[in-house]
Coordinates of N, CA and C in Angstrom, one line a residue:
X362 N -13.1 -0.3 -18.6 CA -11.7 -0.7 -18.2 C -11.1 -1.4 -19.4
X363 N -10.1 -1.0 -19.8 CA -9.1 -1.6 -21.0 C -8.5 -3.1 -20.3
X364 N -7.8 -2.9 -19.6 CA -7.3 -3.8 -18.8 C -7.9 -5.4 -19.0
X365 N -6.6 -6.7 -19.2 CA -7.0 -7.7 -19.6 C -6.8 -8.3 -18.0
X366 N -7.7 -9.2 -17.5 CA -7.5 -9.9 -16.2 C -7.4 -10.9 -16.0
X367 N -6.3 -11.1 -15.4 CA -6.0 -12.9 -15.3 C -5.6 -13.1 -13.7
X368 N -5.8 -14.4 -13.6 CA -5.7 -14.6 -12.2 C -4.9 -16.1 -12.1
X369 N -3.5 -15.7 -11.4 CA -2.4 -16.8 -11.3 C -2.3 -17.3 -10.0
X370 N -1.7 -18.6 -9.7 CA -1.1 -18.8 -8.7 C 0.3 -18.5 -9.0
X371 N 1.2 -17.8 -8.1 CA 2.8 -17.3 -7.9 C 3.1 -18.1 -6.9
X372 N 3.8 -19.3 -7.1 CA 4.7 -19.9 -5.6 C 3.5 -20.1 -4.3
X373 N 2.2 -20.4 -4.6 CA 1.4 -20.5 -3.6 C 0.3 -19.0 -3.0
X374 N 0.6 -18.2 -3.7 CA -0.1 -16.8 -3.4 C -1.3 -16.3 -4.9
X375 N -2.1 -16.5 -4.5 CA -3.5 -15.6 -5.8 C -3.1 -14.3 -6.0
X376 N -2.8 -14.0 -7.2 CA -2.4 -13.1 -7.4 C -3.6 -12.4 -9.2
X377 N -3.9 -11.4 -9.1 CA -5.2 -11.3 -10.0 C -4.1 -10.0 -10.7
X378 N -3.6 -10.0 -11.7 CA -3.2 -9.3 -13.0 C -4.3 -8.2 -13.4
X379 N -3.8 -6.9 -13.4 CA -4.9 -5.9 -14.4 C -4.0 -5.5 -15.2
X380 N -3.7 -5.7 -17.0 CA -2.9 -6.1 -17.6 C -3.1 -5.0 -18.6
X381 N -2.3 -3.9 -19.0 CA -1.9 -3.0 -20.7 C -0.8 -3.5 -21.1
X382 N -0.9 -3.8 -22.6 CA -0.1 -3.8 -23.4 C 1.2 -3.0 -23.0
X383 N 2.6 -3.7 -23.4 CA 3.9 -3.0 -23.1 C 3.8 -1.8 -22.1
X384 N 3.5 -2.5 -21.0 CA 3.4 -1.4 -19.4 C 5.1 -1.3 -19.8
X385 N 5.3 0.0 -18.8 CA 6.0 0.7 -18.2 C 6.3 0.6 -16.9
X386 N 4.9 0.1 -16.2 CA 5.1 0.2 -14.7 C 4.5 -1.0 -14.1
X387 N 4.8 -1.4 -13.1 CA 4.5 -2.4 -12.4 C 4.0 -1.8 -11.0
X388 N 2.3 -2.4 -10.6 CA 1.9 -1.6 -9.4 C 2.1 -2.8 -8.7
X389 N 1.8 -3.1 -7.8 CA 1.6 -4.4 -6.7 C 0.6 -3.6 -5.4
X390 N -0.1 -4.6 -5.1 CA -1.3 -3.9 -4.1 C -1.5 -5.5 -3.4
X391 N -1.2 -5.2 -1.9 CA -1.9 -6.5 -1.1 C -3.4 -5.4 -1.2
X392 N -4.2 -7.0 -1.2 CA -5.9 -6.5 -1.4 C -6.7 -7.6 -0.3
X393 N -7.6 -7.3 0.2 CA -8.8 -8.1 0.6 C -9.8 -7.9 -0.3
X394 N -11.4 -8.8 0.3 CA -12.3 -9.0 -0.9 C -12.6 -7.4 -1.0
X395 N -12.8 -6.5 -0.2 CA -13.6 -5.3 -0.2 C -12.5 -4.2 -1.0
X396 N -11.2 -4.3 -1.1 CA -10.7 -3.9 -2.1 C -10.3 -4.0 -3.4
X397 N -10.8 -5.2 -3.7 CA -11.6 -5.8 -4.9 C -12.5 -5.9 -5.6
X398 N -13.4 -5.3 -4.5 CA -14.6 -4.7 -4.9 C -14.5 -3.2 -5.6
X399 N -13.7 -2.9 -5.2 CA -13.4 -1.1 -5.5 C -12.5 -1.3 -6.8
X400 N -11.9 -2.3 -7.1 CA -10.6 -2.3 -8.2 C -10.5 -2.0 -9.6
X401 N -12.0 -1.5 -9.9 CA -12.7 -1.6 -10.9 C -12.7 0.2 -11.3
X402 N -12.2 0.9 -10.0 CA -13.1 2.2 -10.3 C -11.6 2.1 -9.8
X403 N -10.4 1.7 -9.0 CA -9.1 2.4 -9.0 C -8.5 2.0 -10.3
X404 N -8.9 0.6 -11.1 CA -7.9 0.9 -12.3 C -8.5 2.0 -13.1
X405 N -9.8 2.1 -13.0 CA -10.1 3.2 -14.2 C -9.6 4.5 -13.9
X406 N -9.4 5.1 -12.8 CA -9.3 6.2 -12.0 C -7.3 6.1 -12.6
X407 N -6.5 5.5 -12.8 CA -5.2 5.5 -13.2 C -5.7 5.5 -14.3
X408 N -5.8 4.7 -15.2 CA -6.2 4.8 -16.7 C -6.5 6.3 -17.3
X409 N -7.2 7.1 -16.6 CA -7.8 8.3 -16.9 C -6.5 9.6 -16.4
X410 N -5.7 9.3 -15.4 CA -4.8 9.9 -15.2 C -3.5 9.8 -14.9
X411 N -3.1 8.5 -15.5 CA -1.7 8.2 -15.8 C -1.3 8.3 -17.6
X412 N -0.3 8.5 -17.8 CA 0.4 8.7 -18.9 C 1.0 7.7 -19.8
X413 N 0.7 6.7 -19.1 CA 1.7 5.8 -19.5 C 0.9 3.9 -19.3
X414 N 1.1 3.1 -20.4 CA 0.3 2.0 -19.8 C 1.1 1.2 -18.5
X415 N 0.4 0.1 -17.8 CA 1.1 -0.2 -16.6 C 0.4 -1.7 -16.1
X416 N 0.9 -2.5 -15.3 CA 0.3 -3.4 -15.1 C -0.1 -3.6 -13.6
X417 N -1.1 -3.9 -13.0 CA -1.1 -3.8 -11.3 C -1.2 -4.9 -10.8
X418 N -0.7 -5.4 -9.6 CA -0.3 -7.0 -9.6 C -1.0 -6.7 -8.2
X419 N -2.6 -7.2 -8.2 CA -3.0 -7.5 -6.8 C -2.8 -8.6 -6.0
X420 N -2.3 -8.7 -4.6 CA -1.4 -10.0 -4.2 C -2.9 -10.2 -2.9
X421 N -3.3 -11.3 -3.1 CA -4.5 -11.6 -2.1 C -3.9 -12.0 -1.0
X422 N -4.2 -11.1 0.0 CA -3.8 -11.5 1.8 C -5.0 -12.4 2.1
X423 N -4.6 -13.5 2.9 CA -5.9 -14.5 3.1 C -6.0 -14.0 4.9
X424 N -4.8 -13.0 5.8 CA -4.6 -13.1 7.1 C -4.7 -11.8 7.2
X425 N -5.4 -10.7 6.9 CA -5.2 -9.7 7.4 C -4.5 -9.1 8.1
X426 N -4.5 -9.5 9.7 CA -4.2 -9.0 10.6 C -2.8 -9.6 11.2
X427 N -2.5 -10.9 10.3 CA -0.9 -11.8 10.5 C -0.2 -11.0 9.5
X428 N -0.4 -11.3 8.3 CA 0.7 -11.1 7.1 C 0.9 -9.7 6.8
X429 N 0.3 -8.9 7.4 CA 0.9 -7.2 6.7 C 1.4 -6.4 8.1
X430 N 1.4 -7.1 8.6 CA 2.0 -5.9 9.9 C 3.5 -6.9 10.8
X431 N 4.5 -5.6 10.8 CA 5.8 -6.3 11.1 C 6.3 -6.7 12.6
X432 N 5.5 -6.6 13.4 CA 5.4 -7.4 14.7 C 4.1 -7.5 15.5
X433 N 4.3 -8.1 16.5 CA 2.9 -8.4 16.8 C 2.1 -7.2 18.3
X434 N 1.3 -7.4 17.9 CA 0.7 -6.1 19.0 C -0.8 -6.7 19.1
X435 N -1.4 -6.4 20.8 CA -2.7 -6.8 20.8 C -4.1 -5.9 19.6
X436 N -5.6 -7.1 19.8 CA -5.7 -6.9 19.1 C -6.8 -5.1 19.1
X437 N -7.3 -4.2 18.1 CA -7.8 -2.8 18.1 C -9.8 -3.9 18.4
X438 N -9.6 -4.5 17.4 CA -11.4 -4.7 16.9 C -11.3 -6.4 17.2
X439 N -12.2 -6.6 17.8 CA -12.8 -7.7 18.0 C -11.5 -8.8 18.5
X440 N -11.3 -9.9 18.4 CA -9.9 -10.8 19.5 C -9.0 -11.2 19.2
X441 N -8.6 -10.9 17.3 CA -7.2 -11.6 16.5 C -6.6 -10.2 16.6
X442 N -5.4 -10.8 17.2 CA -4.4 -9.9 17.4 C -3.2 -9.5 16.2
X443 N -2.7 -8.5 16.0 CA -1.7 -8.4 15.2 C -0.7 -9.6 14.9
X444 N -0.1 -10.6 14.3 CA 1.3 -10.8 14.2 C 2.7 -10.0 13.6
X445 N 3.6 -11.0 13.1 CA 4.3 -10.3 12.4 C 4.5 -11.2 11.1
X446 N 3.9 -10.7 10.4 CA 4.1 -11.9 9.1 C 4.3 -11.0 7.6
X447 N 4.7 -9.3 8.0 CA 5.3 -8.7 6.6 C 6.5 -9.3 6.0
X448 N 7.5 -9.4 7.4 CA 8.5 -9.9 6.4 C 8.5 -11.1 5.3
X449 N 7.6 -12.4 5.5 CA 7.0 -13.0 4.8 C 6.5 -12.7 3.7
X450 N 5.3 -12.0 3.7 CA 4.8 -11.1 2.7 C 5.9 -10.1 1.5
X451 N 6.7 -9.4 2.2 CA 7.6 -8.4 1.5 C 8.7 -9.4 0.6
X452 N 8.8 -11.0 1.2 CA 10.0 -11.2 0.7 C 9.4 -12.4 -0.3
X453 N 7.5 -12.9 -0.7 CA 7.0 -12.9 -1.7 C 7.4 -12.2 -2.5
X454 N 7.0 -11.3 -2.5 CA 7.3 -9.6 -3.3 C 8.5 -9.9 -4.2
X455 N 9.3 -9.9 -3.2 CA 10.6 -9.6 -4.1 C 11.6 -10.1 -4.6
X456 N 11.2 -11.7 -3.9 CA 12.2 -13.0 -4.7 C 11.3 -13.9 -5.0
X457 N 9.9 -13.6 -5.2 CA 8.9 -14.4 -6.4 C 8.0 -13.3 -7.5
X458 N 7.3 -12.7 -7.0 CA 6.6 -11.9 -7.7 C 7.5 -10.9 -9.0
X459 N 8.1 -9.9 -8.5 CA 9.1 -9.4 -9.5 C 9.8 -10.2 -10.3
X460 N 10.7 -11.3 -9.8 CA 11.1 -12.3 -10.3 C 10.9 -13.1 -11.9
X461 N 9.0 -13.0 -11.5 CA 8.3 -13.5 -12.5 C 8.0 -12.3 -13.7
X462 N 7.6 -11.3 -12.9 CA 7.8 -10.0 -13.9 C 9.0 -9.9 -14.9
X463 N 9.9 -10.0 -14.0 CA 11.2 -10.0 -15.1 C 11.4 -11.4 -16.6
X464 N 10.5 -11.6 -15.9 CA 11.0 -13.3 -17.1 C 9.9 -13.0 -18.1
X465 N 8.7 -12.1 -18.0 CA 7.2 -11.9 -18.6 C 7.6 -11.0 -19.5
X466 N 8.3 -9.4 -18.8 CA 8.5 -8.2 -19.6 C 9.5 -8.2 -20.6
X467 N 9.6 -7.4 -21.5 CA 10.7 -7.2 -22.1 C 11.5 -5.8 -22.1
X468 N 11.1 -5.3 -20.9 CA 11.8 -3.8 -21.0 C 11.9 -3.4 -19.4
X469 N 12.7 -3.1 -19.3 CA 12.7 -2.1 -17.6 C 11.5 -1.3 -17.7
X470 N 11.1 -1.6 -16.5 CA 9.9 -1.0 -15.9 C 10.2 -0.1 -14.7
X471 N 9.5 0.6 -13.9 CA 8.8 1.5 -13.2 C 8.5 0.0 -11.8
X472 N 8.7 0.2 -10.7 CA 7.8 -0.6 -9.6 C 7.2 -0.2 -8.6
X473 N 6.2 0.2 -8.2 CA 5.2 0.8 -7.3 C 4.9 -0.8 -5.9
X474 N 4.9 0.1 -4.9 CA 4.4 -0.8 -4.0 C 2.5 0.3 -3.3
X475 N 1.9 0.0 -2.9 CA 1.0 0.4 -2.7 C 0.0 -0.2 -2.0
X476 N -1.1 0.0 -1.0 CA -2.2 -0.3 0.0 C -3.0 0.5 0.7
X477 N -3.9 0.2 1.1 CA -4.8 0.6 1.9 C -5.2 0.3 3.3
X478 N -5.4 1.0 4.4 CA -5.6 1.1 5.5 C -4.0 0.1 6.0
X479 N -4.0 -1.6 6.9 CA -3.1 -2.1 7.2 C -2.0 -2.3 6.3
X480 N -2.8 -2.6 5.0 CA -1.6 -3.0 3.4 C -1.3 -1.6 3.3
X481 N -1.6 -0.2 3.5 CA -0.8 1.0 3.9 C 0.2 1.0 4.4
X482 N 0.1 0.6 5.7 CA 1.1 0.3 6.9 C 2.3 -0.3 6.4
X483 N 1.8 -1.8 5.8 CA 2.5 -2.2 5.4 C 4.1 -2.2 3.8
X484 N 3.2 -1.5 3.5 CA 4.0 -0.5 2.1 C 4.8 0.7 2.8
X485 N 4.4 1.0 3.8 CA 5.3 2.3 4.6 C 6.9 1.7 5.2
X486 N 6.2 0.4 6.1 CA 7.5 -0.6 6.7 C 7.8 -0.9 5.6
X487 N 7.6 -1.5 4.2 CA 8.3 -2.0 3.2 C 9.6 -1.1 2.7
X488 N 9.3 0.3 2.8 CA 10.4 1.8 2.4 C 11.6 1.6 3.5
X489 N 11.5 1.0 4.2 CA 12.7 1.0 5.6 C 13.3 -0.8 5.2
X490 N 12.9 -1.3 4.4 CA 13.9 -2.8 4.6 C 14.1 -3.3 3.3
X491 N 13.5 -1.9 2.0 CA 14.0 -2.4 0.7 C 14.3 -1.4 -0.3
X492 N 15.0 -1.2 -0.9 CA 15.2 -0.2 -2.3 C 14.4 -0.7 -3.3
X493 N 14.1 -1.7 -3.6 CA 13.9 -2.2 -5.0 C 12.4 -1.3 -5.6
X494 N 12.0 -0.5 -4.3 CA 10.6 0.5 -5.4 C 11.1 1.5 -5.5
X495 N 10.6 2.0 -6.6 CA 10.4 3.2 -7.1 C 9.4 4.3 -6.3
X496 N 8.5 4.2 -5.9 CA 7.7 4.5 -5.2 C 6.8 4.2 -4.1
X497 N 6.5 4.4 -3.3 CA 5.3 3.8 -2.2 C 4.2 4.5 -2.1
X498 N 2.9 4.2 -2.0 CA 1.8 4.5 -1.6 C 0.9 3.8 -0.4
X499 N 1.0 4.8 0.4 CA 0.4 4.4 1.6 C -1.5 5.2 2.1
X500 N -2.0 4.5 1.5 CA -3.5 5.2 1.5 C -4.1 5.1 2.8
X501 N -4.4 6.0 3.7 CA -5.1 6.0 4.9 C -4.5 4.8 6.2
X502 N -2.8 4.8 6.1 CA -2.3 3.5 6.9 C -2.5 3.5 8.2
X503 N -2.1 2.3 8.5 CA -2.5 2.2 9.9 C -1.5 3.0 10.9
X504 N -1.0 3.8 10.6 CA 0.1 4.7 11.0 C 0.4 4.9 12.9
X505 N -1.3 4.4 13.3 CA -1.4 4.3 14.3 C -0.9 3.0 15.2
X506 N -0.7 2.4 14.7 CA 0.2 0.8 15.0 C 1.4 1.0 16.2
X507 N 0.8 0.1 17.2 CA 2.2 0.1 18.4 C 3.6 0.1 17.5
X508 N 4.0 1.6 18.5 CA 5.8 1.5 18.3 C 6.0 1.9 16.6
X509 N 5.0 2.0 16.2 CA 5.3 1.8 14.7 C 6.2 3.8 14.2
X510 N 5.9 4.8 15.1 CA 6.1 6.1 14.4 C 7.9 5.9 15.3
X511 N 7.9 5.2 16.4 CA 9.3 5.2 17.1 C 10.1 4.1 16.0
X512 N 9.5 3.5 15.1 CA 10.5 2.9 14.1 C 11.0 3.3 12.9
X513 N 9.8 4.2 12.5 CA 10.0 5.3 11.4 C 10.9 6.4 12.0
X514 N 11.5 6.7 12.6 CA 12.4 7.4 13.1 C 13.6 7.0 13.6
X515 N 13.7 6.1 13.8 CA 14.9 4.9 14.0 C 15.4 4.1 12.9
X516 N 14.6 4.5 11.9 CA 15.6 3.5 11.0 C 15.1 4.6 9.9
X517 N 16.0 4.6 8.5 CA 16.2 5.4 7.1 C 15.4 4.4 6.2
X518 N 14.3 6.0 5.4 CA 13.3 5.2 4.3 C 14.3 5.2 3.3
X519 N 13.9 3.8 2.4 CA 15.2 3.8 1.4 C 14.4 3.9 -0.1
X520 N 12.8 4.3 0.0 CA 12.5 4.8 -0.8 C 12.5 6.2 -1.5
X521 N 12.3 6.8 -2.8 CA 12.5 7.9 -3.1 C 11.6 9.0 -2.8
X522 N 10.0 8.2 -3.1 CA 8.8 9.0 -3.4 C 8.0 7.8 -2.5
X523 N 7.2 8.7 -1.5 CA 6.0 8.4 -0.7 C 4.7 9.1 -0.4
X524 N 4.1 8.4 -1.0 CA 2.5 8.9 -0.9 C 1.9 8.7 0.2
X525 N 1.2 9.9 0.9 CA 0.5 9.4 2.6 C -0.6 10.1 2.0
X526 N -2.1 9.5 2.7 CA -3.0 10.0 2.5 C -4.0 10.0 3.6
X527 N -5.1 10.1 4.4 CA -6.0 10.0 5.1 C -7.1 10.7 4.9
X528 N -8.3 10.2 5.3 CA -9.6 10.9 5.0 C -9.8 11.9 6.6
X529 N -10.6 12.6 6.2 CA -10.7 14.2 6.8 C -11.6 13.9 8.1
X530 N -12.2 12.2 8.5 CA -13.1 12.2 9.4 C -12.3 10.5 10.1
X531 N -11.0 10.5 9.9 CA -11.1 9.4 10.1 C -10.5 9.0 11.8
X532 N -10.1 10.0 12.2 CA -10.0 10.1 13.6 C -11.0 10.4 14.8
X533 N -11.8 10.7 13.9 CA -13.2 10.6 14.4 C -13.4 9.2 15.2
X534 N -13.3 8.5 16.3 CA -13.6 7.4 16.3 C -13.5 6.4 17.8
X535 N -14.0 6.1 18.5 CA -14.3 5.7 19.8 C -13.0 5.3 20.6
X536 N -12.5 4.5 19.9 CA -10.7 3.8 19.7 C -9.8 4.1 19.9
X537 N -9.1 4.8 21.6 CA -8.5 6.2 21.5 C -6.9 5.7 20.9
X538 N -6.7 4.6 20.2 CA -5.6 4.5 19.6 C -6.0 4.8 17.9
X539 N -6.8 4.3 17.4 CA -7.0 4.9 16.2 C -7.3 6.2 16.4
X540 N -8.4 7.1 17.5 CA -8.1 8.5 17.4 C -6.8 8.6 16.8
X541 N -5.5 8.4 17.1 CA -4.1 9.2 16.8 C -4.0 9.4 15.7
X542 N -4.5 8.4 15.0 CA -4.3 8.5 13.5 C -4.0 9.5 12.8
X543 N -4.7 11.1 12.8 CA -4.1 12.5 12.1 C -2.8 12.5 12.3
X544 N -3.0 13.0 14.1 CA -1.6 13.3 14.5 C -0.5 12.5 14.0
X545 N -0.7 10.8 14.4 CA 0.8 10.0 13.7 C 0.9 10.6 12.2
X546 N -0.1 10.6 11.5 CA 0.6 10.9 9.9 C 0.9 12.1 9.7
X547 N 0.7 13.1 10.7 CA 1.2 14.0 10.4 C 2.8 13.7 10.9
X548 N 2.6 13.2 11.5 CA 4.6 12.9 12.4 C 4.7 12.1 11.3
X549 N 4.6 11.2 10.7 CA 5.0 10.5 9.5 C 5.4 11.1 8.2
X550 N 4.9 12.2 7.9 CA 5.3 13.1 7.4 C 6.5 14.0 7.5
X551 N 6.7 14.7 8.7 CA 7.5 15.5 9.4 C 8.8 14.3 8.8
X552 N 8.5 12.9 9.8 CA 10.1 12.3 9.6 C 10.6 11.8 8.2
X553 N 9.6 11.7 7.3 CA 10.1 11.7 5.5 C 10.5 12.9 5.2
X554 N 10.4 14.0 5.7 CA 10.9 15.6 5.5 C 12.1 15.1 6.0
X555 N 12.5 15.2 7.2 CA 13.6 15.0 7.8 C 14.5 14.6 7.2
X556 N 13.8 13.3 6.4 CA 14.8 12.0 5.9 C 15.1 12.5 4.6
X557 N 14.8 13.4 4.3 CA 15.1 14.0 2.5 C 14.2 13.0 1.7
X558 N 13.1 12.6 2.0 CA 12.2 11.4 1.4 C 11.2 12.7 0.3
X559 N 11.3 12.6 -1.1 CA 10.2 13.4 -1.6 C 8.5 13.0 -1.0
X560 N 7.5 13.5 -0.8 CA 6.4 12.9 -0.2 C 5.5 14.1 -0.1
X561 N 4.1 13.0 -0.3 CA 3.1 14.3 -0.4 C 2.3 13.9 0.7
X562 N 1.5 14.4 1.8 CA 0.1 13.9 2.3 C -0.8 14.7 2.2
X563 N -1.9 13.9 1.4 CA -3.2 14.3 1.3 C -4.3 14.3 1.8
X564 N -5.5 15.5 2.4 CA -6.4 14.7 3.2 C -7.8 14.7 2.1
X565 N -8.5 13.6 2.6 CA -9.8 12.9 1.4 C -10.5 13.3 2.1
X566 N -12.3 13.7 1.9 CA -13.1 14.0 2.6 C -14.2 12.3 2.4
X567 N -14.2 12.4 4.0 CA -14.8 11.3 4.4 C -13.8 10.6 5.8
X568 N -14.6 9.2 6.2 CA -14.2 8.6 7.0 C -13.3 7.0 6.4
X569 N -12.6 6.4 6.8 CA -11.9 5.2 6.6 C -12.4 4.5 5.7
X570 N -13.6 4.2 5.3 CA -14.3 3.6 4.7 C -15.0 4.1 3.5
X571 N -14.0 5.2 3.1 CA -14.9 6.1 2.0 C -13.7 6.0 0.8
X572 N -14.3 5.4 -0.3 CA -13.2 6.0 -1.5 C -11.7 5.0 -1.6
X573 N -11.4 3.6 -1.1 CA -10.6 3.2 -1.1 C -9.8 2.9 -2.2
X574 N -10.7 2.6 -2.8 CA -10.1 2.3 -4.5 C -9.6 3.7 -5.2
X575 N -10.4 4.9 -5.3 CA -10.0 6.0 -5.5 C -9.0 6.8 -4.9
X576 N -8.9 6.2 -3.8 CA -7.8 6.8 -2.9 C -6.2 6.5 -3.2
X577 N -6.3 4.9 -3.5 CA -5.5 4.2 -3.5 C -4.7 4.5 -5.2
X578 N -5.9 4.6 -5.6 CA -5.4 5.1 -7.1 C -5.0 6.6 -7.1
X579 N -5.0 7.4 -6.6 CA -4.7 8.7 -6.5 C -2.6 8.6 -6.0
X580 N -2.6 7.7 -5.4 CA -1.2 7.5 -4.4 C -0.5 6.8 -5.8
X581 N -1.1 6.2 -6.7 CA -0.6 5.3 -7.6 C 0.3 6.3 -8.4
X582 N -0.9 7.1 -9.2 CA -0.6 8.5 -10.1 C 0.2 9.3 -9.7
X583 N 0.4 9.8 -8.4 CA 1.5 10.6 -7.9 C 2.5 10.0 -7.8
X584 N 3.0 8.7 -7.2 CA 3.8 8.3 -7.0 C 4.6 8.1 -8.8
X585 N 3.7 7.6 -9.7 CA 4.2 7.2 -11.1 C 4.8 8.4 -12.1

């Protein structure tokens, strides 16, 4: 991995830098530890199929199940329930984080939002309350989320380019709300057609837990 790594505090948020020379593009990825663990084989996985150098700005969620989902809903696994703490999150993003980008870089860049499983979800709702990306990538999201496909259809994505992806076994699964999972992304699809949204979905072979980093970097590359 080329990439120089540094790890900042931004206004109160851990934020871990994977750093090329005169990027082009700015990625941002809310992460937990387990996709941290993978981040090593998604930057190399862009490195090997991106064009262009780039910098990726992992933003550490310490709340999983508060800070990336945009209202609150009971809980799927075990007894912490959803809140609503994206808008919080989203507005990190984009009147600190970028912010600081702009004062660092010296050239217009490219800005990617991107995540995995709920930080999926949450980069999806991000396309409905902001223009400021260029692209979204939503890797294997929680697409299944109360009310969440009745809001993607009630309100206009104001992003250009959206990546959806899911693994080929991931509805496989005891949970008859995550069952839905195919079906919603396939309807999540359908309504970015509708919406004139350019967009691809991909399906991975495996279950939820397979390939996150790879996955995640696959959404990066298309979207860039």
């Amino acid at each position: 991995m080329r990439h120089e790594i540094t790890d900042l505090n931004i206004s109160g948020h851990e934020v871990t830098l994977f750093t090329e020379s005169n990027p082009e593009s700015v990625l941002i990825q809310p992460v937990d530890s387990h996709d941290m663990e993978e981040m090593s084989k998604e930057i190399e996985y862009i490195e090997h199929h991106c064009n262009h150098n780039f910098v990726l700005a992992a933003v550490k969620i310490n709340k999983w199940n508060e800070e990336l989902t945009p209202w609150p809903a009971p809980p799927v696994f075990g007894k912490i329930p959803f809140g609503d703490g994206a808008g919080k999150t989203l507005c990190f993003i984009t009147e600190n984080l970028l912010p600081w980008f702009k004062t660092k870089l010296d050239r217009k860049v490219s800005v990617f939002l991107g995540g995995y499983s709920l930080a999926g979800l949450f980069s999806l709702w991000a396309c409905y309350n902001t223009d400021v990306f260029d692209g979204v990538v939503a890797a294997s999201p929680s697409v299944w989320y109360n009310d969440w496909l009745d809001y993607s259809r009630q309100n206009k994505c104001k992003t250009a380019k959206v990546y959806l992806s899911l693994g080929d076994m991931e509805w496989h699964s005891k949970n008859k709300l995550m069952a839905t999972v195919a079906d919603a992304i396939k309807q999540q699809k359908i309504i970015l057609d509708e919406q004139g949204v350019a967009n691809a979905l991909v399906w991975n072979p495996g279950n939820h837990f397979t390939d996150n980093g790879v996955r995640t970097a696959k959404g990066f590359v298309w979207v860039g």
